[in-house]
Amino acid sequence: MLKDIIFSMVIGGMAGIAGHVRKHGKIIMPRKTKRFIFLGFLEEMLLGSVAAFLIMIYTTPNSMIETIFLSALAGISGDIILTNFRALNENKEKES
């Protein structure tokens, strides 16, 4: 079970990186500014890994194909959720 969870997190992280490259056209490295730390591609990778971890714990797939499919889907979904969250914050700022 632990091997499946680790494998799932790796697949989810790779899907997160693929979503990052699709969105930005390149890999943006982490950097520190005066106000905050920008995580770059690590943000999407971590979000994809956590999403894949949660999906694995919740569903417990029976085969390796299901594990790969659900992990990749979770990694891509993590990127979509992050994009929607940012859009909602921007809309709140514009209304204020």
PDB file of C-alpha atoms in Angstrom:
ATOM      1  CA  MET A   1       0.000   0.000   0.000  1.00  0.00           C
ATOM      2  CA  LEU A   2       2.822   2.414   0.841  1.00  0.00           C
ATOM      3  CA  LYS A   3       4.465   1.736  -2.528  1.00  0.00           C
ATOM      4  CA  ASP A   4       1.187   2.538  -4.295  1.00  0.00           C
ATOM      5  CA  ILE A   5       0.829   5.805  -2.381  1.00  0.00           C
ATOM      6  CA  ILE A   6       4.384   6.904  -3.153  1.00  0.00           C
ATOM      7  CA  PHE A   7       3.987   5.898  -6.809  1.00  0.00           C
ATOM      8  CA  SER A   8       0.711   7.822  -6.938  1.00  0.00           C
ATOM      9  CA  MET A   9       2.318  10.936  -5.477  1.00  0.00           C
ATOM     10  CA  VAL A  10       5.131  10.784  -8.042  1.00  0.00           C
ATOM     11  CA  ILE A  11       2.635  10.459 -10.917  1.00  0.00           C
ATOM     12  CA  GLY A  12       0.513  13.296  -9.492  1.00  0.00           C
ATOM     13  CA  GLY A  13       3.600  15.493  -9.143  1.00  0.00           C
ATOM     14  CA  MET A  14       4.640  14.809 -12.736  1.00  0.00           C
ATOM     15  CA  ALA A  15       1.138  15.686 -13.924  1.00  0.00           C
ATOM     16  CA  GLY A  16       1.376  18.892 -11.894  1.00  0.00           C
ATOM     17  CA  ILE A  17       4.659  19.790 -13.593  1.00  0.00           C
ATOM     18  CA  ALA A  18       3.125  19.021 -16.998  1.00  0.00           C
ATOM     19  CA  GLY A  19       0.242  21.363 -16.169  1.00  0.00           C
ATOM     20  CA  HIS A  20       2.744  24.038 -15.141  1.00  0.00           C
ATOM     21  CA  VAL A  21       4.607  23.746 -18.439  1.00  0.00           C
ATOM     22  CA  ARG A  22       1.306  23.797 -20.354  1.00  0.00           C
ATOM     23  CA  LYS A  23       0.215  26.969 -18.561  1.00  0.00           C
ATOM     24  CA  HIS A  24       3.503  28.922 -18.631  1.00  0.00           C
ATOM     25  CA  GLY A  25       5.294  27.393 -21.616  1.00  0.00           C
ATOM     26  CA  LYS A  26       8.403  26.709 -19.527  1.00  0.00           C
ATOM     27  CA  ILE A  27       9.481  25.631 -16.060  1.00  0.00           C
ATOM     28  CA  ILE A  28       9.649  28.596 -13.703  1.00  0.00           C
ATOM     29  CA  MET A  29      12.174  28.067 -10.929  1.00  0.00           C
ATOM     30  CA  PRO A  30      11.440  28.997  -7.302  1.00  0.00           C
ATOM     31  CA  ARG A  31      12.682  32.392  -6.163  1.00  0.00           C
ATOM     32  CA  LYS A  32      12.553  34.628  -3.129  1.00  0.00           C
ATOM     33  CA  THR A  33      11.382  38.209  -3.389  1.00  0.00           C
ATOM     34  CA  LYS A  34      11.279  40.911  -0.730  1.00  0.00           C
ATOM     35  CA  ARG A  35       7.652  40.172   0.145  1.00  0.00           C
ATOM     36  CA  PHE A  36       7.236  36.413  -0.300  1.00  0.00           C
ATOM     37  CA  ILE A  37       8.696  33.178  -1.654  1.00  0.00           C
ATOM     38  CA  PHE A  38       7.444  32.226  -5.127  1.00  0.00           C
ATOM     39  CA  LEU A  39       7.472  28.427  -5.421  1.00  0.00           C
ATOM     40  CA  GLY A  40       7.341  28.259  -9.226  1.00  0.00           C
ATOM     41  CA  PHE A  41       6.890  24.720 -10.544  1.00  0.00           C
ATOM     42  CA  LEU A  42       7.102  23.292  -7.013  1.00  0.00           C
ATOM     43  CA  GLU A  43       3.678  24.756  -6.259  1.00  0.00           C
ATOM     44  CA  GLU A  44       1.943  22.706  -8.951  1.00  0.00           C
ATOM     45  CA  MET A  45       4.061  19.635  -8.224  1.00  0.00           C
ATOM     46  CA  LEU A  46       3.192  19.659  -4.517  1.00  0.00           C
ATOM     47  CA  LEU A  47      -0.468  20.312  -5.204  1.00  0.00           C
ATOM     48  CA  GLY A  48      -0.602  17.421  -7.691  1.00  0.00           C
ATOM     49  CA  SER A  49       1.145  15.114  -5.229  1.00  0.00           C
ATOM     50  CA  VAL A  50      -1.211  15.985  -2.377  1.00  0.00           C
ATOM     51  CA  ALA A  51      -4.248  15.593  -4.619  1.00  0.00           C
ATOM     52  CA  ALA A  52      -3.014  12.172  -5.780  1.00  0.00           C
ATOM     53  CA  PHE A  53      -2.360  11.163  -2.160  1.00  0.00           C
ATOM     54  CA  LEU A  54      -5.887  12.104  -1.146  1.00  0.00           C
ATOM     55  CA  ILE A  55      -7.402  10.284  -4.116  1.00  0.00           C
ATOM     56  CA  MET A  56      -5.391   7.142  -3.316  1.00  0.00           C
ATOM     57  CA  ILE A  57      -6.498   7.117   0.303  1.00  0.00           C
ATOM     58  CA  TYR A  58     -10.113   7.807  -0.589  1.00  0.00           C
ATOM     59  CA  THR A  59     -10.571   5.340  -3.474  1.00  0.00           C
ATOM     60  CA  THR A  60      -8.002   2.524  -2.985  1.00  0.00           C
ATOM     61  CA  PRO A  61      -7.704   1.432  -6.656  1.00  0.00           C
ATOM     62  CA  ASN A  62      -7.391  -2.267  -7.437  1.00  0.00           C
ATOM     63  CA  SER A  63      -4.895  -2.219 -10.312  1.00  0.00           C
ATOM     64  CA  MET A  64      -1.832  -0.285 -11.421  1.00  0.00           C
ATOM     65  CA  ILE A  65      -3.741   1.135 -14.412  1.00  0.00           C
ATOM     66  CA  GLU A  66      -6.346   2.630 -12.083  1.00  0.00           C
ATOM     67  CA  THR A  67      -3.577   4.041  -9.892  1.00  0.00           C
ATOM     68  CA  ILE A  68      -1.867   5.739 -12.829  1.00  0.00           C
ATOM     69  CA  PHE A  69      -5.125   7.065 -14.263  1.00  0.00           C
ATOM     70  CA  LEU A  70      -6.448   8.433 -10.969  1.00  0.00           C
ATOM     71  CA  SER A  71      -3.083   9.948 -10.021  1.00  0.00           C
ATOM     72  CA  ALA A  72      -2.707  11.752 -13.347  1.00  0.00           C
ATOM     73  CA  LEU A  73      -6.298  12.961 -13.126  1.00  0.00           C
ATOM     74  CA  ALA A  74      -5.697  14.251  -9.600  1.00  0.00           C
ATOM     75  CA  GLY A  75      -2.503  16.054 -10.657  1.00  0.00           C
ATOM     76  CA  ILE A  76      -4.293  17.812 -13.496  1.00  0.00           C
ATOM     77  CA  SER A  77      -7.283  18.595 -11.280  1.00  0.00           C
ATOM     78  CA  GLY A  78      -4.988  20.161  -8.694  1.00  0.00           C
ATOM     79  CA  ASP A  79      -3.783  22.635 -11.308  1.00  0.00           C
ATOM     80  CA  ILE A  80      -7.365  23.454 -12.305  1.00  0.00           C
ATOM     81  CA  ILE A  81      -8.371  24.047  -8.686  1.00  0.00           C
ATOM     82  CA  LEU A  82      -5.391  26.341  -8.155  1.00  0.00           C
ATOM     83  CA  THR A  83      -6.250  28.335 -11.283  1.00  0.00           C
ATOM     84  CA  ASN A  84      -9.879  28.737 -10.188  1.00  0.00           C
ATOM     85  CA  PHE A  85      -8.789  29.797  -6.693  1.00  0.00           C
ATOM     86  CA  ARG A  86      -6.568  32.523  -8.151  1.00  0.00           C
ATOM     87  CA  ALA A  87      -9.382  33.714 -10.434  1.00  0.00           C
ATOM     88  CA  LEU A  88     -11.762  34.001  -7.476  1.00  0.00           C
ATOM     89  CA  ASN A  89      -9.212  36.045  -5.518  1.00  0.00           C
ATOM     90  CA  GLU A  90      -8.693  38.381  -8.463  1.00  0.00           C
ATOM     91  CA  ASN A  91     -12.454  38.899  -8.799  1.00  0.00           C
ATOM     92  CA  LYS A  92     -12.734  39.756  -5.090  1.00  0.00           C
ATOM     93  CA  GLU A  93      -9.946  42.315  -5.403  1.00  0.00           C
ATOM     94  CA  LYS A  94     -11.609  43.953  -8.414  1.00  0.00           C
ATOM     95  CA  GLU A  95     -14.948  44.236  -6.610  1.00  0.00           C
ATOM     96  CA  SER A  96     -13.371  45.928  -3.582  1.00  0.00           C
TER      97      SER A  96
END
